[in-house]
mmCIF file of C-alpha atoms in Angstrom:
data_model
loop_
_atom_site.group_PDB
_atom_site.id
_atom_site.type_symbol
_atom_site.label_atom_id
_atom_site.label_comp_id
_atom_site.label_asym_id
_atom_site.label_seq_id
_atom_site.Cartn_x
_atom_site.Cartn_y
_atom_site.Cartn_z
ATOM 1 C CA MET A 21 0.000 0.000 0.000
ATOM 2 C CA THR A 22 2.859 2.314 0.842
ATOM 3 C CA GLN A 23 4.648 1.460 -2.408
ATOM 4 C CA GLN A 24 1.560 2.326 -4.412
ATOM 5 C CA GLN A 25 1.262 5.706 -2.690
ATOM 6 C CA THR A 26 4.917 6.401 -3.367
ATOM 7 C CA ASP A 27 4.569 5.528 -7.036
ATOM 8 C CA THR A 28 1.470 7.668 -7.292
ATOM 9 C CA LEU A 29 3.243 10.633 -5.785
ATOM 10 C CA SER A 30 6.249 10.115 -8.034
ATOM 11 C CA ILE A 31 4.062 10.152 -11.130
ATOM 12 C CA ALA A 32 1.597 12.873 -10.122
ATOM 13 C CA PRO A 33 4.115 15.693 -9.991
ATOM 14 C CA GLY A 34 5.462 14.653 -13.349
ATOM 15 C CA GLU A 35 2.045 14.583 -14.833
ATOM 16 C CA ALA A 36 1.236 17.877 -13.236
ATOM 17 C CA ALA A 37 4.478 19.271 -14.526
ATOM 18 C CA GLY A 38 3.569 18.075 -17.967
ATOM 19 C CA THR A 39 0.133 19.572 -17.777
ATOM 20 C CA GLN A 40 1.356 22.857 -16.230
ATOM 21 C CA PRO A 41 4.479 23.689 -18.245
ATOM 22 C CA SER A 42 3.422 27.220 -19.015
ATOM 23 C CA ALA A 43 2.726 28.111 -15.374
ATOM 24 C CA ALA A 44 6.239 27.069 -14.298
ATOM 25 C CA ARG A 45 7.801 29.160 -17.025
ATOM 26 C CA HIS A 46 5.925 32.346 -16.302
ATOM 27 C CA HIS A 47 6.085 32.559 -12.514
ATOM 28 C CA GLU A 48 7.551 30.755 -9.575
ATOM 29 C CA LEU A 49 5.479 28.067 -7.949
ATOM 30 C CA THR A 50 3.928 28.685 -4.607
ATOM 31 C CA PRO A 51 3.342 26.100 -1.869
ATOM 32 C CA ALA A 52 -0.398 26.416 -2.393
ATOM 33 C CA GLU A 53 -0.112 25.508 -6.048
ATOM 34 C CA VAL A 54 2.091 22.471 -5.329
ATOM 35 C CA LEU A 55 -0.273 21.224 -2.636
ATOM 36 C CA SER A 56 -3.218 21.591 -4.981
ATOM 37 C CA TRP A 57 -1.712 18.893 -7.233
ATOM 38 C CA LEU A 58 -1.686 16.317 -4.432
ATOM 39 C CA PRO A 59 -4.667 14.098 -3.607
ATOM 40 C CA ARG A 60 -6.731 14.836 -0.526
ATOM 41 C CA THR A 61 -5.342 11.715 1.222
ATOM 42 C CA ALA A 62 -1.747 13.006 1.129
ATOM 43 C CA THR A 63 0.063 12.957 4.452
ATOM 44 C CA PRO A 64 2.071 15.895 5.834
ATOM 45 C CA GLU A 65 5.297 14.072 5.001
ATOM 46 C CA GLN A 66 4.201 13.720 1.382
ATOM 47 C CA MET A 67 3.242 17.410 1.258
ATOM 48 C CA ASP A 68 6.682 18.401 2.564
ATOM 49 C CA SER A 69 8.440 16.166 0.035
ATOM 50 C CA ALA A 70 6.440 17.646 -2.836
ATOM 51 C CA ILE A 71 7.214 21.220 -1.790
ATOM 52 C CA GLN A 72 10.953 20.478 -1.450
ATOM 53 C CA ALA A 73 10.976 18.816 -4.894
ATOM 54 C CA HIS A 74 9.336 21.690 -6.787
ATOM 55 C CA ILE A 75 10.308 24.817 -4.832
ATOM 56 C CA LYS A 76 14.023 25.561 -4.657
ATOM 57 C CA PRO A 77 15.404 28.404 -2.498
ATOM 58 C CA SER A 78 16.635 31.301 -4.609
ATOM 59 C CA GLN A 79 19.264 33.871 -3.864
ATOM 60 C CA ILE A 80 18.049 36.729 -1.669
ATOM 61 C CA THR A 81 18.703 40.166 -3.079
ATOM 62 C CA TRP A 82 18.562 42.806 -0.395
ATOM 63 C CA SER A 83 17.466 46.320 -1.187
ATOM 64 C CA GLN A 84 20.214 48.899 -1.552
ATOM 65 C CA CYS A 85 17.872 51.850 -0.907
ATOM 66 C CA PRO A 86 18.890 53.900 2.135
ATOM 67 C CA ASP A 87 15.274 54.627 3.070
ATOM 68 C CA THR A 88 14.210 51.582 5.089
ATOM 69 C CA LEU A 89 10.663 52.883 5.491
ATOM 70 C CA HIS A 90 9.828 51.797 1.937
ATOM 71 C CA LEU A 91 9.357 48.312 0.579
ATOM 72 C CA PRO A 92 12.552 46.526 -0.605
ATOM 73 C CA GLY A 93 12.980 46.808 -4.347
ATOM 74 C CA TRP A 94 10.766 49.857 -4.663
ATOM 75 C CA PRO A 95 12.139 53.330 -5.328
ATOM 76 C CA ALA A 96 12.414 55.700 -2.386
ATOM 77 C CA GLY A 97 9.451 57.930 -1.836
ATOM 78 C CA LYS A 98 9.579 61.658 -2.105
ATOM 79 C CA SER A 99 10.013 63.815 0.968
ATOM 80 C CA TYR A 100 7.034 65.866 2.038
ATOM 81 C CA GLU A 101 9.308 68.915 2.083
ATOM 82 C CA ARG A 102 9.679 68.730 -1.717
ATOM 83 C CA TYR A 103 6.003 69.036 -2.385
ATOM 84 C CA SER A 104 4.750 72.422 -3.477
ATOM 85 C CA LEU A 105 1.337 72.970 -1.955
ATOM 86 C CA PRO A 106 -1.163 75.177 -3.692
ATOM 87 C CA GLN A 107 -1.619 78.701 -2.408
ATOM 88 C CA TYR A 108 -5.070 78.013 -0.999
ATOM 89 C CA TYR A 109 -3.521 75.381 1.317
ATOM 90 C CA LYS A 110 -0.913 77.808 2.641
ATOM 91 C CA GLU A 111 -3.154 80.794 3.274
ATOM 92 C CA SER A 112 -6.664 81.101 4.579
ATOM 93 C CA PHE A 113 -9.272 83.783 4.279
ATOM 94 C CA PHE A 114 -8.291 85.252 7.676
ATOM 95 C CA SER A 115 -4.496 84.927 7.329
ATOM 96 C CA LYS A 116 -4.024 88.651 6.686
ATOM 97 C CA ASP A 117 -6.383 89.679 9.463
ATOM 98 C CA SER A 118 -4.709 91.395 12.441
ATOM 99 C CA LEU A 119 -6.862 89.361 14.843
ATOM 100 C CA PHE A 120 -5.822 86.004 13.356
ATOM 101 C CA HIS A 121 -3.248 84.360 15.660
ATOM 102 C CA PRO A 122 -2.965 80.616 15.018
ATOM 103 C CA GLU A 123 -0.064 80.324 17.468
ATOM 104 C CA LEU A 124 -2.395 81.069 20.394
ATOM 105 C CA GLN A 125 -4.318 78.296 22.071
ATOM 106 C CA GLY A 126 -7.957 78.432 21.068
ATOM 107 C CA GLY A 127 -9.438 76.401 23.882
ATOM 108 C CA ARG A 128 -9.025 73.471 26.178
ATOM 109 C CA LEU A 129 -9.384 69.779 25.573
ATOM 110 C CA GLY A 130 -12.002 67.870 27.495
ATOM 111 C CA VAL A 131 -14.684 69.135 29.832
ATOM 112 C CA ALA A 132 -13.858 71.833 32.371
ATOM 113 C CA GLY A 133 -14.377 70.782 35.952
ATOM 114 C CA THR A 134 -15.811 72.772 38.836
ATOM 115 C CA PRO A 135 -13.244 75.401 39.912
ATOM 116 C CA MET A 136 -12.038 75.345 43.495
ATOM 117 C CA PRO A 137 -13.335 78.310 45.539
ATOM 118 C CA TYR A 138 -10.792 80.846 46.728
ATOM 119 C CA THR A 139 -9.695 80.503 50.336
ATOM 120 C CA ILE A 140 -7.131 82.445 52.342
ATOM 121 C CA ALA A 141 -5.678 79.148 53.598
ATOM 122 C CA SER A 142 -4.651 78.289 50.020
ATOM 123 C CA ASP A 143 -3.063 81.697 49.438
ATOM 124 C CA ASN A 144 0.674 81.641 50.113
ATOM 125 C CA PHE A 145 0.803 85.416 50.633
ATOM 126 C CA PHE A 146 -1.759 85.499 53.451
ATOM 127 C CA VAL A 147 -0.392 82.323 55.009
ATOM 128 C CA SER A 148 3.074 83.900 55.092
ATOM 129 C CA ILE A 149 1.679 87.037 56.734
ATOM 130 C CA LEU A 150 -0.149 85.030 59.407
ATOM 131 C CA LEU A 151 2.971 82.980 60.055
ATOM 132 C CA GLY A 152 4.937 86.217 60.371
ATOM 133 C CA CYS A 153 2.365 87.535 62.877
ATOM 134 C CA PHE A 154 2.731 84.391 64.950
ATOM 135 C CA ILE A 155 6.530 84.738 64.961
ATOM 136 C CA LEU A 156 6.183 88.434 65.873
ATOM 137 C CA ILE A 157 3.985 87.619 68.880
ATOM 138 C CA MET A 158 6.381 84.939 70.092
ATOM 139 C CA VAL A 159 9.447 87.160 69.707
ATOM 140 C CA ALA A 160 7.719 90.144 71.328
ATOM 141 C CA PHE A 161 6.681 88.170 74.400
ATOM 142 C CA THR A 162 10.091 86.515 74.607
ATOM 143 C CA GLN A 163 12.041 89.764 74.401
ATOM 144 C CA SER A 164 9.612 91.987 76.363
ATOM 145 C CA LYS A 165 7.832 89.546 78.646
ATOM 146 C CA SER A 166 8.557 91.564 81.790
ATOM 147 C CA PHE A 167 7.180 94.728 80.186
ATOM 148 C CA PHE A 168 3.840 93.156 79.213
ATOM 149 C CA VAL A 169 3.497 91.472 82.608
ATOM 150 C CA ARG A 170 4.209 94.786 84.334
ATOM 151 C CA GLN A 171 1.678 96.604 82.171
ATOM 152 C CA ALA A 172 -0.999 93.996 82.904
ATOM 153 C CA LYS A 173 -0.386 94.062 86.664
ATOM 154 C CA LYS A 174 -0.428 97.863 86.876
ATOM 155 C CA PHE A 175 -3.331 98.414 84.514
ATOM 156 C CA PHE A 176 -5.796 99.054 87.341
ATOM 157 C CA TYR A 177 -3.129 100.518 89.618
ATOM 158 C CA VAL A 178 -4.050 103.885 91.148
ATOM 159 C CA PRO A 179 -0.973 106.073 91.735
ATOM 160 C CA ARG A 180 -0.902 107.410 95.280
ATOM 161 C CA SER A 181 0.900 110.643 94.545
ATOM 162 C CA GLU A 182 2.100 112.722 91.644
ATOM 163 C CA ALA A 183 5.712 111.911 92.536
ATOM 164 C CA THR A 184 5.299 108.241 91.763
ATOM 165 C CA THR A 185 8.018 107.197 89.339
ATOM 166 C CA GLU A 186 7.367 104.890 86.432
ATOM 167 C CA VAL A 187 9.761 102.540 84.716
ATOM 168 C CA PRO A 188 10.557 104.032 81.296
ATOM 169 C CA GLU A 189 10.012 101.964 78.200
ATOM 170 C CA THR A 190 12.962 100.815 76.146
ATOM 171 C CA SER A 191 13.275 101.296 72.409
ATOM 172 C CA ASN A 192 12.702 97.564 71.769
ATOM 173 C CA GLU A 193 9.481 97.629 73.786
ATOM 174 C CA ILE A 194 8.208 100.615 71.815
ATOM 175 C CA ARG A 195 9.073 98.949 68.494
ATOM 176 C CA PHE A 196 7.353 95.733 69.519
ATOM 177 C CA GLN A 197 4.214 97.639 70.522
ATOM 178 C CA ILE A 198 4.103 99.477 67.198
ATOM 179 C CA ALA A 199 4.571 96.205 65.298
ATOM 180 C CA LEU A 200 1.806 94.552 67.315
ATOM 181 C CA LEU A 201 -0.443 97.573 66.660
ATOM 182 C CA VAL A 202 0.033 96.999 62.913
ATOM 183 C CA GLN A 203 -0.918 93.382 63.538
ATOM 184 C CA THR A 204 -4.089 94.572 65.280
ATOM 185 C CA CYS A 205 -5.007 96.555 62.160
ATOM 186 C CA LEU A 206 -4.441 93.429 60.076
ATOM 187 C CA MET A 207 -6.589 91.255 62.358
ATOM 188 C CA LEU A 208 -9.475 93.746 62.353
ATOM 189 C CA GLY A 209 -9.217 94.127 58.581
ATOM 190 C CA LEU A 210 -9.379 90.342 58.092
ATOM 191 C CA CYS A 211 -12.339 90.048 60.457
ATOM 192 C CA PHE A 212 -14.249 92.664 58.486
ATOM 193 C CA PHE A 213 -13.250 90.864 55.270
ATOM 194 C CA PHE A 214 -14.786 87.645 56.626
ATOM 195 C CA TYR A 215 -17.969 89.566 57.404
ATOM 196 C CA ALA A 216 -18.048 91.234 53.971
ATOM 197 C CA ARG A 217 -17.399 87.976 52.141
ATOM 198 C CA THR A 218 -20.261 86.318 54.018
ATOM 199 C CA ARG A 219 -22.567 89.285 53.518
ATOM 200 C CA ILE A 220 -22.014 89.985 49.806
ATOM 201 C CA GLY A 221 -20.019 86.958 48.610
ATOM 202 C CA GLU A 222 -16.990 87.005 46.298
ATOM 203 C CA THR A 223 -18.405 89.757 44.080
ATOM 204 C CA PHE A 224 -15.664 92.374 44.505
ATOM 205 C CA MET A 225 -14.540 94.625 41.694
ATOM 206 C CA ILE A 226 -10.865 94.139 42.640
ATOM 207 C CA ASP A 227 -8.861 91.176 43.870
ATOM 208 C CA THR A 228 -8.646 89.980 47.462
ATOM 209 C CA TYR A 229 -5.252 91.541 48.167
ATOM 210 C CA GLN A 230 -6.473 95.016 47.368
ATOM 211 C CA VAL A 231 -9.696 94.571 49.333
ATOM 212 C CA VAL A 232 -7.873 93.456 52.492
ATOM 213 C CA ALA A 233 -5.265 96.199 52.033
ATOM 214 C CA ILE A 234 -8.017 98.841 51.894
ATOM 215 C CA TYR A 235 -9.654 97.469 55.043
ATOM 216 C CA VAL A 236 -6.331 97.381 56.906
ATOM 217 C CA GLY A 237 -5.502 100.907 55.758
ATOM 218 C CA VAL A 238 -8.846 102.245 56.993
ATOM 219 C CA VAL A 239 -8.355 100.589 60.394
ATOM 220 C CA ALA A 240 -4.818 102.022 60.628
ATOM 221 C CA ALA A 241 -6.188 105.489 59.821
ATOM 222 C CA TYR A 242 -8.806 104.990 62.549
ATOM 223 C CA TYR A 243 -6.124 104.351 65.170
ATOM 224 C CA LEU A 244 -4.026 107.289 64.016
ATOM 225 C CA VAL A 245 -6.982 109.683 64.165
ATOM 226 C CA LYS A 246 -8.091 108.251 67.479
ATOM 227 C CA PHE A 247 -4.674 108.645 69.114
ATOM 228 C CA ALA A 248 -4.315 112.162 67.690
ATOM 229 C CA LEU A 249 -7.731 113.312 68.946
ATOM 230 C CA SER A 250 -7.130 111.788 72.355
ATOM 231 C CA TRP A 251 -3.751 113.474 72.653
ATOM 232 C CA VAL A 252 -5.193 116.890 71.670
ATOM 233 C CA VAL A 253 -8.171 116.656 74.045
ATOM 234 C CA THR A 254 -6.183 115.445 77.035
ATOM 235 C CA TRP A 255 -3.480 118.043 76.343
ATOM 236 C CA VAL A 256 -6.142 120.789 76.523
ATOM 237 C CA PHE A 257 -8.005 119.626 79.637
ATOM 238 C CA PHE A 258 -5.396 117.628 81.589
ATOM 239 C CA ASN A 259 -1.708 117.726 82.399
ATOM 240 C CA GLY A 260 1.113 116.140 80.474
ATOM 241 C CA LYS A 261 1.657 113.191 82.832
ATOM 242 C CA GLU A 262 -1.966 112.096 82.630
ATOM 243 C CA ASN A 263 -1.834 112.489 78.866
ATOM 244 C CA LEU A 264 1.220 110.204 78.665
ATOM 245 C CA GLN A 265 -0.407 107.602 80.909
ATOM 246 C CA ASN A 266 -3.520 107.632 78.751
ATOM 247 C CA GLN A 267 -1.534 107.186 75.524
ATOM 248 C CA LYS A 268 0.379 104.234 76.969
ATOM 249 C CA ALA A 269 -2.800 102.614 78.227
ATOM 250 C CA MET A 270 -4.555 103.028 74.876
ATOM 251 C CA LEU A 271 -1.568 101.540 73.048
ATOM 252 C CA PHE A 272 -1.436 98.577 75.420
ATOM 253 C CA VAL A 273 -5.166 97.906 75.023
ATOM 254 C CA ALA A 274 -4.910 98.088 71.223
ATOM 255 C CA VAL A 275 -1.953 95.691 71.215
ATOM 256 C CA SER A 276 -3.776 93.272 73.519
ATOM 257 C CA GLU A 277 -6.830 93.451 71.281
ATOM 258 C CA GLY A 278 -4.800 92.304 68.278
ATOM 259 C CA VAL A 279 -3.199 89.455 70.222
ATOM 260 C CA ALA A 280 -6.635 88.305 71.404
ATOM 261 C CA LEU A 281 -8.024 88.352 67.842
ATOM 262 C CA PHE A 282 -5.136 86.334 66.390
ATOM 263 C CA PRO A 283 -6.385 82.860 67.516
ATOM 264 C CA ILE A 284 -9.901 83.350 66.118
ATOM 265 C CA VAL A 285 -8.497 84.557 62.792
ATOM 266 C CA MET A 286 -6.269 81.467 62.572
ATOM 267 C CA LEU A 287 -9.225 79.199 63.341
ATOM 268 C CA GLN A 288 -11.342 80.942 60.718
ATOM 269 C CA VAL A 289 -8.639 80.719 58.051
ATOM 270 C CA PHE A 290 -7.396 77.162 58.529
ATOM 271 C CA PHE A 291 -10.356 75.360 60.123
ATOM 272 C CA GLU A 292 -13.260 77.254 58.486
ATOM 273 C CA MET A 293 -14.985 78.113 61.727
ATOM 274 C CA PRO A 294 -18.487 79.536 61.258
ATOM 275 C CA VAL A 295 -18.323 83.248 60.562
ATOM 276 C CA SER A 296 -21.024 83.903 63.145
ATOM 277 C CA ILE A 297 -18.737 82.610 65.912
ATOM 278 C CA THR A 298 -15.844 84.684 64.568
ATOM 279 C CA LEU A 299 -17.947 87.852 64.506
ATOM 280 C CA PHE A 300 -19.311 87.210 67.989
ATOM 281 C CA TYR A 301 -15.788 86.734 69.338
ATOM 282 C CA THR A 302 -14.554 89.858 67.546
ATOM 283 C CA VAL A 303 -17.402 92.038 68.829
ATOM 284 C CA SER A 304 -16.920 90.680 72.349
ATOM 285 C CA THR A 305 -13.204 91.473 72.201
ATOM 286 C CA ILE A 306 -13.869 95.023 70.999
ATOM 287 C CA ILE A 307 -16.468 95.606 73.741
ATOM 288 C CA LEU A 308 -14.100 94.255 76.384
ATOM 289 C CA ALA A 309 -11.317 96.516 75.101
ATOM 290 C CA LYS A 310 -13.607 99.545 75.305
ATOM 291 C CA LEU A 311 -14.637 98.674 78.857
ATOM 292 C CA LEU A 312 -10.988 98.352 79.886
ATOM 293 C CA THR A 313 -10.276 101.713 78.250
ATOM 294 C CA LEU A 314 -13.195 103.278 80.109
ATOM 295 C CA CYS A 315 -11.919 101.958 83.446
ATOM 296 C CA LYS A 316 -8.373 103.134 82.779
ATOM 297 C CA GLN A 317 -9.506 106.630 81.722
ATOM 298 C CA PHE A 318 -11.646 106.911 84.805
ATOM 299 C CA ILE A 319 -8.649 105.977 86.986
ATOM 300 C CA ILE A 320 -6.359 108.443 85.228
ATOM 301 C CA PHE A 321 -8.617 111.473 84.777
ATOM 302 C CA PHE A 322 -11.742 111.291 86.936
ATOM 303 C CA ARG A 323 -10.927 109.330 90.080
ATOM 304 C CA ASP A 324 -10.771 112.562 92.115
ATOM 305 C CA LYS A 325 -13.669 114.288 90.347
ATOM 306 C CA THR A 326 -17.032 114.440 92.066
ATOM 307 C CA PHE A 327 -18.931 114.920 88.843
ATOM 308 C CA SER A 328 -18.451 111.602 87.039
ATOM 309 C CA LEU A 329 -20.688 112.368 84.060
ATOM 310 C CA GLN A 330 -17.691 113.867 82.293
ATOM 311 C CA ILE A 331 -16.161 110.410 81.798
ATOM 312 C CA ILE A 332 -19.257 109.372 79.830
ATOM 313 C CA LEU A 333 -18.939 112.379 77.535
ATOM 314 C CA TYR A 334 -15.189 111.864 77.165
ATOM 315 C CA PHE A 335 -15.605 108.145 76.434
ATOM 316 C CA CYS A 336 -18.395 108.659 73.895
ATOM 317 C CA ALA A 337 -16.529 111.428 72.088
ATOM 318 C CA LEU A 338 -13.159 109.678 71.855
ATOM 319 C CA GLU A 339 -14.089 105.966 71.797
ATOM 320 C CA ILE A 340 -17.661 105.319 70.657
ATOM 321 C CA VAL A 341 -17.947 107.976 67.952
ATOM 322 C CA PRO A 342 -14.647 107.021 66.215
ATOM 323 C CA LEU A 343 -15.636 103.349 66.360
ATOM 324 C CA LEU A 344 -19.034 104.016 64.775
ATOM 325 C CA THR A 345 -17.321 106.216 62.189
ATOM 326 C CA LEU A 346 -14.953 103.353 61.377
ATOM 327 C CA TRP A 347 -17.890 101.007 60.849
ATOM 328 C CA GLY A 348 -19.663 103.531 58.629
ATOM 329 C CA VAL A 349 -16.542 104.138 56.512
ATOM 330 C CA LEU A 350 -15.891 100.406 56.055
ATOM 331 C CA THR A 351 -19.523 99.770 55.132
ATOM 332 C CA THR A 352 -19.508 102.611 52.604
ATOM 333 C CA ILE A 353 -16.259 101.421 51.030
ATOM 334 C CA ASN A 354 -17.651 97.914 50.931
ATOM 335 C CA GLY A 355 -20.647 99.187 48.990
ATOM 336 C CA TYR A 356 -18.390 100.750 46.378
ATOM 337 C CA LEU A 357 -16.200 97.639 46.080
ATOM 338 C CA LYS A 358 -18.955 95.099 45.484
ATOM 339 C CA ILE A 359 -20.456 94.427 42.076
ATOM 340 C CA ASN A 360 -24.100 95.467 41.850
ATOM 341 C CA PHE A 361 -26.004 93.316 39.371
#
């Protein structure tokens, strides 16, 4: 049986070769063509023998073209730089327009997400200022701790005689008090900014830096006018020693007010405390500062006076009226800064 299959295979290619002479002359045989001559019962070994008998390996001729991106044996393609595009491909209808700028980005890819709301905690400038205020408080209490303790202990002290000597303040203590007074202006300005942002939202005509700077500047002007009016009034109606005591007491109260407001401002900025709590704390601190000022002015000016109604007039004229004026000025400025739809 095996001999018959072998003889059949040895004759079939010859017969096929005789019947297909023209195909072998015109083109090289392919494995598919050779296998098509075999019967369907041919084994894989017989198929391999037939392919090896009719298909001989030829010499490989590699392409000598330097451009390897093209098919071997085909001429190299032309570079895109050699093509001359028509004029209507190079220029558009708007190419000579002064507003046509193809180098500028025309939009964004994808869908825009919800923008993050602005917060002072995410602003490096305000965070640096608050950190600087914290360092200032620590350095001031470290360098002038005895001065602040002495001022607190003697705040309600009633001098027994006019000859009582006081410990003079050093230049460092005066500089620290002035720096802490500037901090007080900053704390009050930020507190009013929290109130304004809650009241009218983020609809300011200018950026946040300018808004806070205006508030701080108005508060600083309030303290300058207040100290100037107090100095003029006390210089007219009282002696120089009482005037100096009053100025020192007012400066100490203002400095203490700023130090007391610093924790609530930090909590509002970094922990988003409810603004209602911040405003309540701020108003309470201001009221307490005014009460301490009233007590100190009574001790300095009116402790020996039988008619005590003068302290009420003095306090209203130099403390309450400037404070209400400050509130009115800030509210008016706030009305000009917001955007009215």
